[in-house]
XYZ file of C-alpha atoms in Angstrom:
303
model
C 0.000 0.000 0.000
C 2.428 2.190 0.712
C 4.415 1.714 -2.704
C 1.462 2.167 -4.402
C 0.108 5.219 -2.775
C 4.197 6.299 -3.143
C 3.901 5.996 -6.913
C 0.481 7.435 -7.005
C 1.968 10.564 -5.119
C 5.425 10.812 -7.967
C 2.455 10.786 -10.863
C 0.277 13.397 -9.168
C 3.926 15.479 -8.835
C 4.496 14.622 -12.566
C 1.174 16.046 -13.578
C 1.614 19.049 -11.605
C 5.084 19.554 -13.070
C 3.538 19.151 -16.466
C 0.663 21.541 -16.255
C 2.988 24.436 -15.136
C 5.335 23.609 -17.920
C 2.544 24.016 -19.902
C 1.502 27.474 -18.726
C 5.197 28.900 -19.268
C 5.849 27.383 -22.292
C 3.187 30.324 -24.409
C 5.511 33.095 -22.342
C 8.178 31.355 -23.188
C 7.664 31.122 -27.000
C 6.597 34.657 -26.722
C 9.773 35.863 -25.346
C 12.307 33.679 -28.027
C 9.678 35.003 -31.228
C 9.414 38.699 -30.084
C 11.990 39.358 -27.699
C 15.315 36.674 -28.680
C 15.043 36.714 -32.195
C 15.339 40.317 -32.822
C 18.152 40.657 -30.641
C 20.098 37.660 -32.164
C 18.916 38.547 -35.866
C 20.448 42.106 -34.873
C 23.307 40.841 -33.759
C 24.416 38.302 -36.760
C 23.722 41.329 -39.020
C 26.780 43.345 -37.222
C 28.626 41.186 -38.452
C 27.510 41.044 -42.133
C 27.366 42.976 -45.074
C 23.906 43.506 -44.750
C 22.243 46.764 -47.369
C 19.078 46.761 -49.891
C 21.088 44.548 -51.893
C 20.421 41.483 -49.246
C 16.778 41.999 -50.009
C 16.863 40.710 -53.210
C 19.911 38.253 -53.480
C 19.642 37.077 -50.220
C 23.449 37.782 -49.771
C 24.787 38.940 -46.879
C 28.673 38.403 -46.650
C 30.165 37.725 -43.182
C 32.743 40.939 -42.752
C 33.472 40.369 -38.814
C 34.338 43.469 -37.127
C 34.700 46.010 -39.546
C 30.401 47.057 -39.220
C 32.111 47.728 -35.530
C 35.266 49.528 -36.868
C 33.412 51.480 -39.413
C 30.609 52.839 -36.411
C 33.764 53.829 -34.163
C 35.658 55.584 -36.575
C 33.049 57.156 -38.099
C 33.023 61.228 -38.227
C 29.738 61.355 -35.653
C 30.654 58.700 -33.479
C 32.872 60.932 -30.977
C 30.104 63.694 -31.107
C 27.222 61.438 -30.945
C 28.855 59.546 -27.700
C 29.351 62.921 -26.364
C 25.550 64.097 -27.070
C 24.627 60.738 -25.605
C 26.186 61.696 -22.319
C 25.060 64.900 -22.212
C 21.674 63.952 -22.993
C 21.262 60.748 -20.571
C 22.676 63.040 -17.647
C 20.719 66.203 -18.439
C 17.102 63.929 -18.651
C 17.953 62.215 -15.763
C 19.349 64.776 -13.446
C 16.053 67.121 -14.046
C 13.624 64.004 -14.281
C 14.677 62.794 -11.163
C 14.750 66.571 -9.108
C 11.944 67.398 -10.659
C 9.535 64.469 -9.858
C 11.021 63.884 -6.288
C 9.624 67.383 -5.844
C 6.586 66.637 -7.215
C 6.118 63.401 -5.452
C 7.012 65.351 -2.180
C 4.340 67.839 -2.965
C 1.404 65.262 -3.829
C 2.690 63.142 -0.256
C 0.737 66.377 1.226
C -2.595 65.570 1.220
C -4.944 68.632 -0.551
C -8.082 69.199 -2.543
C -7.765 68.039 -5.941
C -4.693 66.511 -5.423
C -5.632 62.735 -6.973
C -7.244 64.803 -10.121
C -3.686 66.650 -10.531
C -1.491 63.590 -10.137
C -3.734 61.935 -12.724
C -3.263 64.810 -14.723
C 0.354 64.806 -14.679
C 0.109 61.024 -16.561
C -1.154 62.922 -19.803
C 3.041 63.224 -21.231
C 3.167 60.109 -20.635
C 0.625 58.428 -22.216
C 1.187 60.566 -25.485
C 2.252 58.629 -28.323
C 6.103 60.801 -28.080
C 5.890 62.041 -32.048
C 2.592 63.684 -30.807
C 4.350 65.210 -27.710
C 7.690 65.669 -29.930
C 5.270 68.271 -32.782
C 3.292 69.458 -30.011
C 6.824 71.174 -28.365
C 8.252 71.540 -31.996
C 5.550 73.831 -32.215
C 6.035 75.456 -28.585
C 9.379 75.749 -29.804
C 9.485 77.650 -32.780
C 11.366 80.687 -32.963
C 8.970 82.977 -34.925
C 5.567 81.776 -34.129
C 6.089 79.561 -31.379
C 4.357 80.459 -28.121
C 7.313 80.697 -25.568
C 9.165 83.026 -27.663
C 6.199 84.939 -28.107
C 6.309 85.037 -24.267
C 9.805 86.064 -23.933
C 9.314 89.117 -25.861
C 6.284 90.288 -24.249
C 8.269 90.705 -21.800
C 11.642 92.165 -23.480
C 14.009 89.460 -24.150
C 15.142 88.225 -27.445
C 13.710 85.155 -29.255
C 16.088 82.036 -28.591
C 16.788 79.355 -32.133
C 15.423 76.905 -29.507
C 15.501 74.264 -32.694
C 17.595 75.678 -35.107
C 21.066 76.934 -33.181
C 23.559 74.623 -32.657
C 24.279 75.956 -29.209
C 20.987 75.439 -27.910
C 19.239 72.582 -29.804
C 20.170 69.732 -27.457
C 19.490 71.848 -24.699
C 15.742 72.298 -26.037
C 15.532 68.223 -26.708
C 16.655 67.749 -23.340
C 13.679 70.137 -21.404
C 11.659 68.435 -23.612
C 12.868 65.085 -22.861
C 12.678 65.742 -19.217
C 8.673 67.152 -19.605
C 8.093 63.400 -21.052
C 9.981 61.352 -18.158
C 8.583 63.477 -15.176
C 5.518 61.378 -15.231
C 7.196 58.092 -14.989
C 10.001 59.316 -11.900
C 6.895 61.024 -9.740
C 4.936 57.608 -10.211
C 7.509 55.629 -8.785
C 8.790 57.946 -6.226
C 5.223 59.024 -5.259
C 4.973 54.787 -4.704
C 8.453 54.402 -2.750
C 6.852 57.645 -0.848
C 4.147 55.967 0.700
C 5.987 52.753 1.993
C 7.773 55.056 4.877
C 5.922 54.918 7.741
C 4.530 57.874 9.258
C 5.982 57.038 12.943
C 9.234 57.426 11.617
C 8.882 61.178 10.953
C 6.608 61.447 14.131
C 9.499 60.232 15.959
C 11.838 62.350 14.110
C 10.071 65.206 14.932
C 10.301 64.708 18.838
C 13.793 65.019 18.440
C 14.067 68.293 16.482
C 14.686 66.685 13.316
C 11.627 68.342 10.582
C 12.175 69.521 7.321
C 15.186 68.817 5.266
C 16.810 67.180 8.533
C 14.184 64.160 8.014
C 14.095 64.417 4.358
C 17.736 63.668 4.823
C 17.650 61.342 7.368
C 14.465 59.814 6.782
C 13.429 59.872 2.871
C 16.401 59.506 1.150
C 17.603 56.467 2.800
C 13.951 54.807 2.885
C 13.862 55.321 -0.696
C 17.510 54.442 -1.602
C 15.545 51.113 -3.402
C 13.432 52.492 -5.349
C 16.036 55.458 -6.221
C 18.217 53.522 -7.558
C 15.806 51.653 -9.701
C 14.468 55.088 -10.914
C 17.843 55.663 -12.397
C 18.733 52.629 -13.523
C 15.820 52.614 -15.847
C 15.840 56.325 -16.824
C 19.531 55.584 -17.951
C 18.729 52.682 -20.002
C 14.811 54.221 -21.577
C 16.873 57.870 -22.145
C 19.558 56.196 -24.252
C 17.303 54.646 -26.572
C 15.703 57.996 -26.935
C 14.744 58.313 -30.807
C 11.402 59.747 -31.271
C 11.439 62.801 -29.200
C 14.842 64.135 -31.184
C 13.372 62.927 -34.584
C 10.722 64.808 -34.092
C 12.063 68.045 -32.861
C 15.231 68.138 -34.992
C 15.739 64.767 -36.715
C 19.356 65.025 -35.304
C 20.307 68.381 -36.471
C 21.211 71.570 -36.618
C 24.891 70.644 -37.669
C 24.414 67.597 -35.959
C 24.201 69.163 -32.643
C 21.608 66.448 -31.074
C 22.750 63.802 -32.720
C 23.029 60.594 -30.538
C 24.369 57.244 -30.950
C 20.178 56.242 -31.082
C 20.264 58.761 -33.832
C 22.999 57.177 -35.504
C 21.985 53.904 -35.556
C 18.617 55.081 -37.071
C 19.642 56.935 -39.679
C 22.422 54.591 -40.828
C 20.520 52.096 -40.888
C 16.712 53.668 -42.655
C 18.523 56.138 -44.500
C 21.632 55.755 -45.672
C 20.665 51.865 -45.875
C 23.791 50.479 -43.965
C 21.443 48.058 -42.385
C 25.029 46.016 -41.075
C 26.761 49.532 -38.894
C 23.089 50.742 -38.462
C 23.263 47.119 -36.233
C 26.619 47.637 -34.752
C 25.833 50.900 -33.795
C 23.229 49.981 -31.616
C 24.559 46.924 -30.244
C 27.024 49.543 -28.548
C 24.147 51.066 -27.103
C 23.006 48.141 -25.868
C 26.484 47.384 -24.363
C 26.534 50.725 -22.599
C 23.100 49.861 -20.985
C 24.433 46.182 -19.682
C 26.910 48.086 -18.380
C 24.687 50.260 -16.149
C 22.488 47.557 -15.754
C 25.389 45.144 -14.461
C 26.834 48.430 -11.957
C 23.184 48.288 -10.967
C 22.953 45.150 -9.668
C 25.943 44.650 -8.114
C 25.332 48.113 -6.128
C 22.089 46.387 -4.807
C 23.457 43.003 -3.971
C 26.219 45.017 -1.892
C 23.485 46.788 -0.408
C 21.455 43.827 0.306
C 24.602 42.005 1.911
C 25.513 45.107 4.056
């Protein structure tokens, strides 16, 4: 009896094992189609030969790493690295400040103040080539509505989209207008997990204001900081249609970025093969954040 119930037991485990198979097996199909075959399609055409031509011969000769050496030593690839920096740490910096602030200011509780948090979604749920004509038109210098503003009340109008000095500073505000949404969510979130008696406590010992913002907030929401950043680094490289649409990488090349590169390389000048390798560098660059990232929180966890 109690071989048999034994072996009744291991086939009821079997079935069980079998059933949840079965449930991951759609996700995982779903991942290799949509996910893993883009990613290794994109990376076997780095290292080809890959242009129109491939379309119709079906010919795409293996040319190892020179995709790679022709996207380094390319013209725009110093600039474009540099314009990537500038424009990952500009986003993030004001992203982040500004939606702590904003998630701060919502903790209070006021009238209205669910209706203006659900207002503050809208940038983020517009399709970005909407949001990117929208400010294109904000932005012009001779009808556009800020400048109109700045001389009503004496200043000059500002080339927000066509100087070279100030272009990627204009893609970058308006870069930072489209991520504020996304930072106050999550920081509004990692707000409300601190318990109240810590501050309450705080405050018996003289510590209010920035003392328990300091003391209090920042290291509660170390966590949820750090994934904040971790995946504004890795969505603001990738940036494409918010440039496209404002300057389409221009003027003089001023915003372009390595996103930039690899789209225009690739869907203009038809270079499908260093379109590839230029973004599998961006892709590097984000494991590399992504890899800092989780080592910084395994420390963290062990400590």
């Amino acid at each position: 009896m109690t071989s048999a119930t034994t072996i009744r037991a291991r086939r009821r485990i079997r079935r069980d094992d079998v059933v949840k198979f079965m449930f991951v097996v759609p996700a995982a199909i779903y991942v290799l189609l949509f996910f893993g075959y883009p990613i290794v399609k994109n990376l076997t055409m780095s290292f080809q030969e890959y242009t129109t031509k491939t379309f119709f011969t079906g010919e795409a000769p293996w040319v190892g790493l020179d995709n790679y050496v022709t996207a380094i030593t390319s013209n725009l690839f110093g600039p474009s690295l540099i314009n990537t920096a500038l424009f990952t740490a500009g986003s993030l910096i004001g992203q982040f400040v500004v939606g702590l602030a904003l998630a701060l200011f919502f903790q209070k509780k006021f009238p209205l103040s669910s209706v203006m948090r659900a207002l503050l979604l809208l940038p983020w749920l517009l399709p970005l080539i909407v949001a990117s004509a929208t400010w294109r038109s904000i932005l012009d210098q001779d009808s556009g509505i800020l400048n109109r503003f700045l001389g009503a009340i004496g200043l000059d109008a500002v080339p927000w989209l066509t100087s070279p000095d100030v272009a990627l500073i204009a893609v970058i505000i308006v870069n930072i207008w489209v991520g504020i949404p996304f930072n106050v969510t999550l920081l509004y979130g990692g707000l409300q997990d601190i318990p109240e008696e810590l501050y309450e406590a705080a405050a018996l010992d003289g510590a209010t204001g920035w003392k328990a913002f300091w003391h209090i907030t920042l290291p509660n929401l170390r966590a949820v900081i750090s994934v904040t950043l971790v995946l504004g680094v890795v969505y603001t490289l990738k940036v494409l249609d918010v440039i496209l649409g404002l300057t389409g990488g221009g003027p003089a090349n001023a915003t372009q970025t390595i996103a930039i590169r690899s789209y225009q390389t690739s869907f203009v000048d038809f270079e499908f093969g260093v379109g590839a390798a230029f973004s599998n560098i961006l892709i590097l660059i984000s494991l590399v954040f992504a890899i800092i990232y989780l080592r910084g929180t395994r420390k963290a966890a062990d400590d």
